[in-house]
CSV table of C-alpha atoms in Angstrom, one decimal:
chain,number,residue,atom,x,y,z
A,328,VAL,CA,-32.0,-51.7,13.7
A,329,PRO,CA,-35.6,-52.2,11.8
A,330,LEU,CA,-37.6,-50.5,13.9
A,331,ALA,CA,-35.2,-47.7,13.8
A,332,TRP,CA,-35.9,-47.9,10.2
A,333,ALA,CA,-40.0,-48.1,10.3
A,334,VAL,CA,-39.4,-45.4,13.0
A,335,LEU,CA,-37.5,-42.5,10.5
A,336,ASP,CA,-40.0,-44.0,7.8
A,337,ALA,CA,-42.9,-43.4,9.5
A,338,ASN,CA,-42.0,-39.6,10.6
A,339,GLY,CA,-40.7,-39.1,6.8
A,340,MET,CA,-37.3,-38.4,8.3
A,341,ALA,CA,-35.9,-41.9,5.7
A,342,ASP,CA,-33.6,-40.2,3.9
A,343,PRO,CA,-30.0,-38.9,4.0
A,344,GLU,CA,-30.3,-36.0,5.9
A,345,HIS,CA,-30.9,-38.5,9.0
A,346,TYR,CA,-29.1,-41.1,8.3
A,347,ASP,CA,-27.1,-39.8,11.5
A,348,ILE,CA,-29.4,-41.4,13.7
A,349,MET,CA,-29.6,-44.7,12.2
A,350,TYR,CA,-25.2,-44.6,12.7
A,351,ALA,CA,-26.3,-43.9,15.8
A,352,THR,CA,-28.9,-46.2,16.5
A,353,VAL,CA,-26.3,-49.4,15.2
A,354,ALA,CA,-23.0,-48.3,17.6
A,355,CYS,CA,-25.7,-48.4,20.5
A,356,ILE,CA,-26.9,-52.0,19.4
A,357,MET,CA,-23.0,-53.1,19.3
A,358,SER,CA,-21.7,-51.3,22.2
A,359,GLY,CA,-24.2,-52.3,24.1
A,360,ALA,CA,-23.7,-56.1,22.8
A,361,VAL,CA,-20.1,-55.8,23.2
A,362,TRP,CA,-20.2,-54.8,26.9
A,363,GLY,CA,-22.7,-57.5,28.2
A,364,ASP,CA,-20.8,-59.4,26.2
A,365,HIS,CA,-17.6,-58.3,28.5
A,366,CYS,CA,-19.8,-57.8,31.8
A,367,SER,CA,-21.5,-61.5,31.4
A,368,PRO,CA,-19.8,-64.4,33.0
A,369,ILE,CA,-21.5,-67.1,31.2
A,370,ALA,CA,-20.5,-65.3,27.9
A,371,ASP,CA,-18.6,-67.7,25.7
A,372,THR,CA,-15.3,-64.9,25.2
A,373,THR,CA,-15.0,-64.2,29.1
A,374,ILE,CA,-14.8,-68.2,29.3
A,375,LEU,CA,-12.7,-68.8,26.8
A,376,SER,CA,-10.6,-66.0,28.0
A,377,SER,CA,-10.4,-67.8,31.4
A,378,MET,CA,-9.2,-71.0,29.9
A,379,ALA,CA,-7.2,-69.9,28.1
A,380,ALA,CA,-5.2,-67.8,30.2
A,381,ARG,CA,-5.9,-70.5,33.2
A,382,CYS,CA,-7.5,-68.2,35.8
A,383,ASN,CA,-10.2,-68.8,38.0
A,384,HIS,CA,-13.2,-67.7,36.1
A,385,ILE,CA,-14.8,-65.2,39.0
A,386,ASP,CA,-11.4,-63.5,39.2
A,387,HIS,CA,-11.1,-63.3,35.8
A,388,VAL,CA,-14.5,-61.4,36.0
A,389,ARG,CA,-13.8,-59.1,38.6
A,390,THR,CA,-10.7,-57.9,37.1
A,391,GLN,CA,-12.7,-57.2,33.9
A,392,LEU,CA,-15.5,-55.6,35.4
A,393,PRO,CA,-14.0,-52.4,35.7
A,394,TYR,CA,-12.6,-51.4,32.6
A,395,ALA,CA,-15.7,-52.5,30.9
A,396,MET,CA,-17.7,-50.6,33.3
A,397,VAL,CA,-15.7,-47.2,32.8
A,398,ALA,CA,-15.9,-47.7,28.8
A,399,GLY,CA,-19.2,-48.2,29.2
A,400,ALA,CA,-20.1,-45.2,30.9
A,401,VAL,CA,-18.0,-42.9,29.0
A,402,ALA,CA,-19.6,-44.3,25.7
A,403,LEU,CA,-23.3,-44.4,27.5
A,404,PHE,CA,-22.4,-40.2,28.7
A,405,LEU,CA,-20.2,-39.1,26.0
A,406,GLY,CA,-21.6,-41.1,23.0
A,407,VAL,CA,-25.1,-42.0,23.5
A,408,LEU,CA,-26.8,-39.2,25.3
A,409,PRO,CA,-25.2,-36.4,23.3
A,410,ALA,CA,-25.8,-38.2,19.9
A,411,GLY,CA,-29.7,-38.4,20.7
A,412,PHE,CA,-29.3,-35.0,21.6
A,413,GLY,CA,-28.0,-33.7,18.1
A,414,PHE,CA,-24.2,-33.4,19.7
A,415,PRO,CA,-22.4,-33.9,16.7
A,416,TRP,CA,-20.6,-38.4,17.0
A,417,TRP,CA,-16.9,-36.2,15.5
A,418,ALA,CA,-17.1,-34.1,18.7
A,419,SER,CA,-18.4,-36.9,21.0
A,420,LEU,CA,-15.0,-38.8,20.0
A,421,LEU,CA,-12.7,-36.6,20.3
A,422,LEU,CA,-14.2,-35.9,24.1
A,423,GLY,CA,-14.5,-39.9,24.4
A,424,ILE,CA,-11.1,-40.2,23.9
A,425,ALA,CA,-9.9,-37.3,25.8
A,426,VAL,CA,-11.9,-38.4,29.2
A,427,LEU,CA,-10.4,-42.5,28.2
A,428,ALA,CA,-7.0,-41.0,28.5
A,429,GLY,CA,-7.1,-38.8,31.2
A,430,ILE,CA,-8.8,-41.5,33.5
A,431,LEU,CA,-5.9,-43.9,32.3
A,432,ARG,CA,-3.1,-41.3,32.9
A,433,TYR,CA,-4.6,-40.6,36.3
A,434,TRP,CA,-5.8,-43.6,37.5
A,435,GLY,CA,-3.1,-46.0,35.8
A,436,ARG,CA,-0.4,-48.0,36.8
A,437,PRO,CA,2.6,-49.7,34.5
A,438,VAL,CA,3.1,-52.7,34.9
A,439,GLU,CA,5.6,-54.5,36.8
A,440,ALA,CA,8.1,-56.7,35.0
A,441,MET,CA,8.3,-60.5,35.6
């Protein structure tokens, strides 16, 4: 984040008109951190989740990975890259929601009752 601010300042863009670049930078950092936490088999939350559910740790990682990969791909291709080229954030948000809802509707399956 300080590097993004320094680049904005060096190019004379450190004003409210260009804050969207700073917001996109923070969003990229946060989404990458969350994605990495979900995909890492040695992350503390992943280990604690598998322990709390009393399931095999590697099985937990394997079942969590497809969801994280889909969400990460949608965030990258419909959020990060378009924002970098000036696409409106609200349009990316709506498009991302629609794509994720479509994926869930097409590939999702209902949970069986126990």
